[in-house]
PDB file of C-alpha atoms in Angstrom:
ATOM      1  CA  PHE A   1       0.009   0.103   0.163  1.00 45.00           C
ATOM      2  CA  ILE A   2       2.612   2.326   1.379  1.00 47.00           C
ATOM      3  CA  LYS A   3       4.956   1.856  -2.636  1.00 54.00           C
ATOM      4  CA  MET A   4       1.738   2.891  -4.203  1.00 54.00           C
ATOM      5  CA  LEU A   5       1.355   5.736  -2.676  1.00 50.00           C
ATOM      6  CA  PRO A   6       2.852   8.916  -4.675  1.00 53.00           C
ATOM      7  CA  MET A   7       6.292  10.077  -3.016  1.00 53.00           C
ATOM      8  CA  LYS A   8       4.903  12.757  -1.097  1.00 56.00           C
ATOM      9  CA  GLU A   9       2.228  11.161   0.452  1.00 59.00           C
ATOM     10  CA  ASN A  10       4.514   8.612   1.057  1.00 67.00           C
ATOM     11  CA  VAL A  11       7.039  10.498   2.949  1.00 71.00           C
ATOM     12  CA  LEU A  12       3.916  12.240   5.068  1.00 76.00           C
ATOM     13  CA  LEU A  13       2.954   8.381   6.096  1.00 77.00           C
ATOM     14  CA  ASN A  14       6.229   7.841   6.981  1.00 76.00           C
ATOM     15  CA  ILE A  15       6.490  11.097   9.014  1.00 80.00           C
ATOM     16  CA  LEU A  16       3.159  10.661  10.550  1.00 84.00           C
ATOM     17  CA  ALA A  17       3.907   7.045  11.604  1.00 84.00           C
ATOM     18  CA  PHE A  18       7.771   7.975  13.075  1.00 81.00           C
ATOM     19  CA  TYR A  19       5.546  10.093  15.266  1.00 85.00           C
ATOM     20  CA  LEU A  20       3.222   7.916  16.438  1.00 88.00           C
ATOM     21  CA  ALA A  21       5.481   5.457  17.732  1.00 87.00           C
ATOM     22  CA  PHE A  22       7.501   8.156  19.095  1.00 83.00           C
ATOM     23  CA  LEU A  23       4.130   9.226  21.054  1.00 85.00           C
ATOM     24  CA  LEU A  24       3.663   5.009  21.678  1.00 88.00           C
ATOM     25  CA  ILE A  25       7.046   4.526  23.083  1.00 87.00           C
ATOM     26  CA  ALA A  26       7.043   8.333  25.186  1.00 82.00           C
ATOM     27  CA  SER A  27       3.917   7.883  26.851  1.00 85.00           C
ATOM     28  CA  PRO A  28       4.876   6.301  29.764  1.00 83.00           C
ATOM     29  CA  MET A  29       7.593   8.976  30.261  1.00 81.00           C
ATOM     30  CA  MET A  30       5.317  11.695  29.137  1.00 82.00           C
ATOM     31  CA  GLN A  31       2.752  10.271  32.062  1.00 83.00           C
ATOM     32  CA  ILE A  32       5.628  10.818  34.643  1.00 80.00           C
ATOM     33  CA  ALA A  33       6.250  14.692  33.595  1.00 78.00           C
ATOM     34  CA  PHE A  34       3.070  15.509  33.185  1.00 82.00           C
ATOM     35  CA  THR A  35       1.385  13.916  36.964  1.00 86.00           C
ATOM     36  CA  THR A  36       4.348  13.869  39.021  1.00 81.00           C
ATOM     37  CA  PRO A  37       6.950  17.146  37.310  1.00 76.00           C
ATOM     38  CA  GLU A  38       8.862  18.098  40.776  1.00 74.00           C
ATOM     39  CA  LYS A  39       9.964  13.992  40.482  1.00 72.00           C
ATOM     40  CA  PHE A  40      10.595  14.051  36.657  1.00 69.00           C
ATOM     41  CA  PHE A  41      12.639  17.096  36.696  1.00 68.00           C
ATOM     42  CA  GLY A  42      13.825  17.265  40.197  1.00 68.00           C
ATOM     43  CA  ARG A  43      17.756  16.487  39.072  1.00 67.00           C
ATOM     44  CA  SER A  44      17.745  18.893  36.305  1.00 67.00           C
ATOM     45  CA  TYR A  45      16.663  21.774  38.991  1.00 65.00           C
ATOM     46  CA  MET A  46      19.908  20.812  40.575  1.00 69.00           C
ATOM     47  CA  VAL A  47      22.263  20.836  37.552  1.00 72.00           C
ATOM     48  CA  SER A  48      20.988  23.088  35.146  1.00 72.00           C
ATOM     49  CA  LEU A  49      22.682  26.587  34.504  1.00 73.00           C
ATOM     50  CA  PHE A  50      19.140  28.365  34.257  1.00 69.00           C
ATOM     51  CA  SER A  51      17.563  27.013  37.551  1.00 68.00           C
ATOM     52  CA  PRO A  52      17.989  28.956  39.983  1.00 64.00           C
ATOM     53  CA  TYR A  53      18.802  25.967  42.719  1.00 61.00           C
ATOM     54  CA  PRO A  54      22.144  25.253  41.818  1.00 51.00           C
ATOM     55  CA  TRP A  55      23.253  28.871  43.032  1.00 52.00           C
ATOM     56  CA  GLU A  56      22.544  28.319  46.152  1.00 53.00           C
ATOM     57  CA  THR A  57      24.263  24.454  46.586  1.00 49.00           C
ATOM     58  CA  GLN A  58      27.743  25.491  44.481  1.00 52.00           C
ATOM     59  CA  HIS A  59      27.639  28.995  45.607  1.00 45.00           C
ATOM     60  CA  VAL A  60      28.710  30.301  41.934  1.00 57.00           C
ATOM     61  CA  THR A  61      29.017  33.478  41.587  1.00 59.00           C
ATOM     62  CA  LYS A  62      29.319  33.645  37.916  1.00 66.00           C
ATOM     63  CA  ASN A  63      26.424  34.625  35.714  1.00 73.00           C
ATOM     64  CA  VAL A  64      25.166  32.340  32.906  1.00 72.00           C
ATOM     65  CA  GLN A  65      26.249  33.892  30.215  1.00 78.00           C
ATOM     66  CA  THR A  66      29.834  33.167  31.984  1.00 79.00           C
ATOM     67  CA  LEU A  67      29.474  30.292  32.817  1.00 78.00           C
ATOM     68  CA  LEU A  68      27.542  28.736  29.681  1.00 80.00           C
ATOM     69  CA  TRP A  69      30.778  30.265  27.841  1.00 85.00           C
ATOM     70  CA  GLU A  70      33.075  28.440  30.238  1.00 82.00           C
ATOM     71  CA  ASN A  71      30.965  25.271  29.756  1.00 79.00           C
ATOM     72  CA  ILE A  72      30.852  25.142  25.796  1.00 83.00           C
ATOM     73  CA  THR A  73      34.835  25.529  26.115  1.00 84.00           C
ATOM     74  CA  LYS A  74      35.424  22.922  28.257  1.00 82.00           C
ATOM     75  CA  THR A  75      33.149  20.448  26.552  1.00 80.00           C
ATOM     76  CA  SER A  76      34.792  20.895  23.100  1.00 81.00           C
ATOM     77  CA  LEU A  77      38.137  20.678  24.602  1.00 81.00           C
ATOM     78  CA  MET A  78      36.629  17.472  26.579  1.00 80.00           C
ATOM     79  CA  PHE A  79      37.837  15.497  23.447  1.00 79.00           C
ATOM     80  CA  THR A  80      41.392  16.925  23.110  1.00 80.00           C
ATOM     81  CA  GLU A  81      42.692  18.404  25.820  1.00 78.00           C
ATOM     82  CA  ILE A  82      40.965  18.265  29.213  1.00 69.00           C
ATOM     83  CA  GLN A  83      39.113  15.453  31.158  1.00 69.00           C
ATOM     84  CA  ASP A  84      35.709  14.982  32.697  1.00 65.00           C
ATOM     85  CA  GLY A  85      35.784  16.345  35.727  1.00 63.00           C
ATOM     86  CA  ASP A  86      34.576  13.096  38.043  1.00 64.00           C
ATOM     87  CA  TYR A  87      36.593  10.232  38.927  1.00 60.00           C
ATOM     88  CA  TRP A  88      33.888   8.170  37.945  1.00 58.00           C
ATOM     89  CA  ASN A  89      33.593   9.328  34.561  1.00 59.00           C
ATOM     90  CA  SER A  90      37.330   9.212  33.552  1.00 60.00           C
ATOM     91  CA  LEU A  91      39.422   7.284  35.463  1.00 55.00           C
ATOM     92  CA  ASN A  92      42.247   7.771  33.548  1.00 61.00           C
ATOM     93  CA  ASP A  93      42.532  11.307  34.009  1.00 67.00           C
ATOM     94  CA  LYS A  94      42.975  12.161  30.366  1.00 72.00           C
ATOM     95  CA  PRO A  95      40.507  13.649  27.067  1.00 75.00           C
ATOM     96  CA  LEU A  96      38.894  11.563  25.429  1.00 78.00           C
ATOM     97  CA  PHE A  97      41.238  11.125  22.397  1.00 82.00           C
ATOM     98  CA  GLY A  98      44.808  11.165  22.320  1.00 83.00           C
ATOM     99  CA  ARG A  99      46.588  13.485  20.104  1.00 87.00           C
ATOM    100  CA  LEU A 100      46.470  11.062  16.581  1.00 90.00           C
ATOM    101  CA  LEU A 101      42.707  10.526  17.459  1.00 89.00           C
ATOM    102  CA  SER A 102      42.767  14.336  17.807  1.00 89.00           C
ATOM    103  CA  PHE A 103      44.037  14.987  14.711  1.00 91.00           C
ATOM    104  CA  PHE A 104      41.485  12.848  12.958  1.00 93.00           C
ATOM    105  CA  PHE A 105      38.679  13.703  15.054  1.00 91.00           C
ATOM    106  CA  ILE A 106      39.351  17.385  14.027  1.00 91.00           C
ATOM    107  CA  PHE A 107      39.882  16.718  10.320  1.00 93.00           C
ATOM    108  CA  GLY A 108      36.415  14.952  10.411  1.00 94.00           C
ATOM    109  CA  LEU A 109      34.516  17.576  11.845  1.00 92.00           C
ATOM    110  CA  ILE A 110      36.186  20.110   9.868  1.00 93.00           C
ATOM    111  CA  ILE A 111      35.375  17.354   6.785  1.00 94.00           C
ATOM    112  CA  ALA A 112      31.569  17.169   8.363  1.00 93.00           C
ATOM    113  CA  ILE A 113      30.645  21.203   8.343  1.00 92.00           C
ATOM    114  CA  CYS A 114      32.544  21.694   4.958  1.00 93.00           C
ATOM    115  CA  HIS A 115      29.661  19.060   3.675  1.00 93.00           C
ATOM    116  CA  ILE A 116      26.746  19.636   6.078  1.00 89.00           C
ATOM    117  CA  ARG A 117      24.221  19.887   2.993  1.00 90.00           C
ATOM    118  CA  GLU A 118      24.740  16.141   1.844  1.00 88.00           C
ATOM    119  CA  LYS A 119      22.189  14.580   4.400  1.00 86.00           C
ATOM    120  CA  ARG A 120      24.306  11.926   6.497  1.00 87.00           C
ATOM    121  CA  TYR A 121      26.830  15.005   7.778  1.00 91.00           C
ATOM    122  CA  SER A 122      24.360  17.500   8.230  1.00 89.00           C
ATOM    123  CA  LEU A 123      22.501  14.409  10.558  1.00 88.00           C
ATOM    124  CA  MET A 124      25.354  13.567  12.265  1.00 90.00           C
ATOM    125  CA  LEU A 125      26.306  17.239  13.187  1.00 91.00           C
ATOM    126  CA  ILE A 126      22.813  17.979  14.415  1.00 90.00           C
ATOM    127  CA  PHE A 127      23.029  14.532  16.767  1.00 88.00           C
ATOM    128  CA  PHE A 128      26.738  15.547  17.423  1.00 89.00           C
ATOM    129  CA  PHE A 129      25.967  18.925  18.505  1.00 88.00           C
ATOM    130  CA  PHE A 130      22.296  18.071  20.482  1.00 88.00           C
ATOM    131  CA  PHE A 131      24.330  15.557  22.667  1.00 86.00           C
ATOM    132  CA  LEU A 132      26.874  18.285  23.145  1.00 85.00           C
ATOM    133  CA  LEU A 133      24.028  20.415  24.847  1.00 85.00           C
ATOM    134  CA  LEU A 134      23.481  18.425  27.531  1.00 81.00           C
ATOM    135  CA  SER A 135      27.088  18.710  28.481  1.00 80.00           C
ATOM    136  CA  ILE A 136      26.856  22.924  28.203  1.00 81.00           C
ATOM    137  CA  THR A 137      23.564  23.296  30.061  1.00 81.00           C
ATOM    138  CA  THR A 138      24.895  21.693  33.366  1.00 80.00           C
ATOM    139  CA  ILE A 139      26.842  23.075  36.255  1.00 76.00           C
ATOM    140  CA  ASP A 140      29.924  20.151  36.181  1.00 74.00           C
ATOM    141  CA  ALA A 141      30.887  20.291  32.558  1.00 73.00           C
ATOM    142  CA  PRO A 142      32.553  18.691  30.682  1.00 76.00           C
ATOM    143  CA  SER A 143      30.765  15.529  31.345  1.00 74.00           C
ATOM    144  CA  TYR A 144      31.129  12.175  29.708  1.00 72.00           C
ATOM    145  CA  ARG A 145      27.923  10.435  30.894  1.00 75.00           C
ATOM    146  CA  ARG A 146      26.706  13.491  29.559  1.00 78.00           C
ATOM    147  CA  THR A 147      27.451  13.303  26.178  1.00 79.00           C
ATOM    148  CA  GLN A 148      27.680   9.423  25.416  1.00 80.00           C
ATOM    149  CA  GLY A 149      25.231  10.341  22.445  1.00 82.00           C
ATOM    150  CA  SER A 150      27.480  12.491  21.004  1.00 86.00           C
ATOM    151  CA  ILE A 151      31.015  10.657  21.986  1.00 84.00           C
ATOM    152  CA  PHE A 152      30.320   7.430  18.979  1.00 86.00           C
ATOM    153  CA  ILE A 153      29.280   9.916  16.501  1.00 90.00           C
ATOM    154  CA  ALA A 154      32.978  11.043  17.586  1.00 91.00           C
ATOM    155  CA  PHE A 155      34.406   8.112  16.839  1.00 92.00           C
ATOM    156  CA  ILE A 156      32.263   8.138  13.283  1.00 93.00           C
ATOM    157  CA  PHE A 157      34.447  11.686  13.193  1.00 93.00           C
ATOM    158  CA  ILE A 158      37.570   9.962  13.425  1.00 93.00           C
ATOM    159  CA  ALA A 159      36.995   7.389  10.379  1.00 94.00           C
ATOM    160  CA  VAL A 160      35.470  10.425   7.977  1.00 93.00           C
ATOM    161  CA  GLY A 161      38.560  11.461   8.887  1.00 93.00           C
ATOM    162  CA  MET A 162      41.245   8.623   8.433  1.00 93.00           C
ATOM    163  CA  GLU A 163      39.167   7.709   5.008  1.00 92.00           C
ATOM    164  CA  SER A 164      39.897  11.244   3.451  1.00 90.00           C
ATOM    165  CA  THR A 165      43.556  11.590   4.679  1.00 88.00           C
ATOM    166  CA  PHE A 166      44.246   7.580   3.458  1.00 88.00           C
ATOM    167  CA  ALA A 167      42.527   8.545   0.179  1.00 86.00           C
ATOM    168  CA  PHE A 168      44.343  12.125   0.429  1.00 85.00           C
ATOM    169  CA  MET A 169      47.510  10.254   0.427  1.00 83.00           C
ATOM    170  CA  GLN A 170      46.705   7.661  -2.371  1.00 82.00           C
ATOM    171  CA  CYS A 171      45.993  10.582  -4.958  1.00 79.00           C
ATOM    172  CA  ASN A 172      49.758  12.166  -3.778  1.00 68.00           C
ATOM    173  CA  PRO A 173      51.958   9.070  -3.881  1.00 65.00           C
ATOM    174  CA  HIS A 174      54.976  11.575  -3.193  1.00 60.00           C
TER     175      HIS A 174
END
């Protein structure tokens, strides 16, 4: 039935099916969020930069904009330069990638940004930056646990960087 529909209707039907599946899967979580918001959002009030509560417990004297910029910097550098401050998240007290993998990661990220109009790269970048927001908007950035979704995309950027480097080396053998 779906294959017989014109392309435009086929896409709309697929989008509708996606949202219906999403609502079905997310409905128990949404029910808890609507019926007991204090339990559902309780932890986020303690760690969010935008909540008034962390200021009381953490004795933070900086404004939100300054903290947000610091978190963007720290989270961006967690792959190559600085480690997660939580001992349980980074047992080796090192950044996520060593020097060689950091090179390939940055190169792959640049390639993805340069090819953002291609669907595969744009989806990877959206996914990557969305999961970085989970660390950027909290008081204890960088956090490997909060950015787990972006870490596996970072490994794909490494593969893209490696593939591009090896392709370049094959085209220029000298």
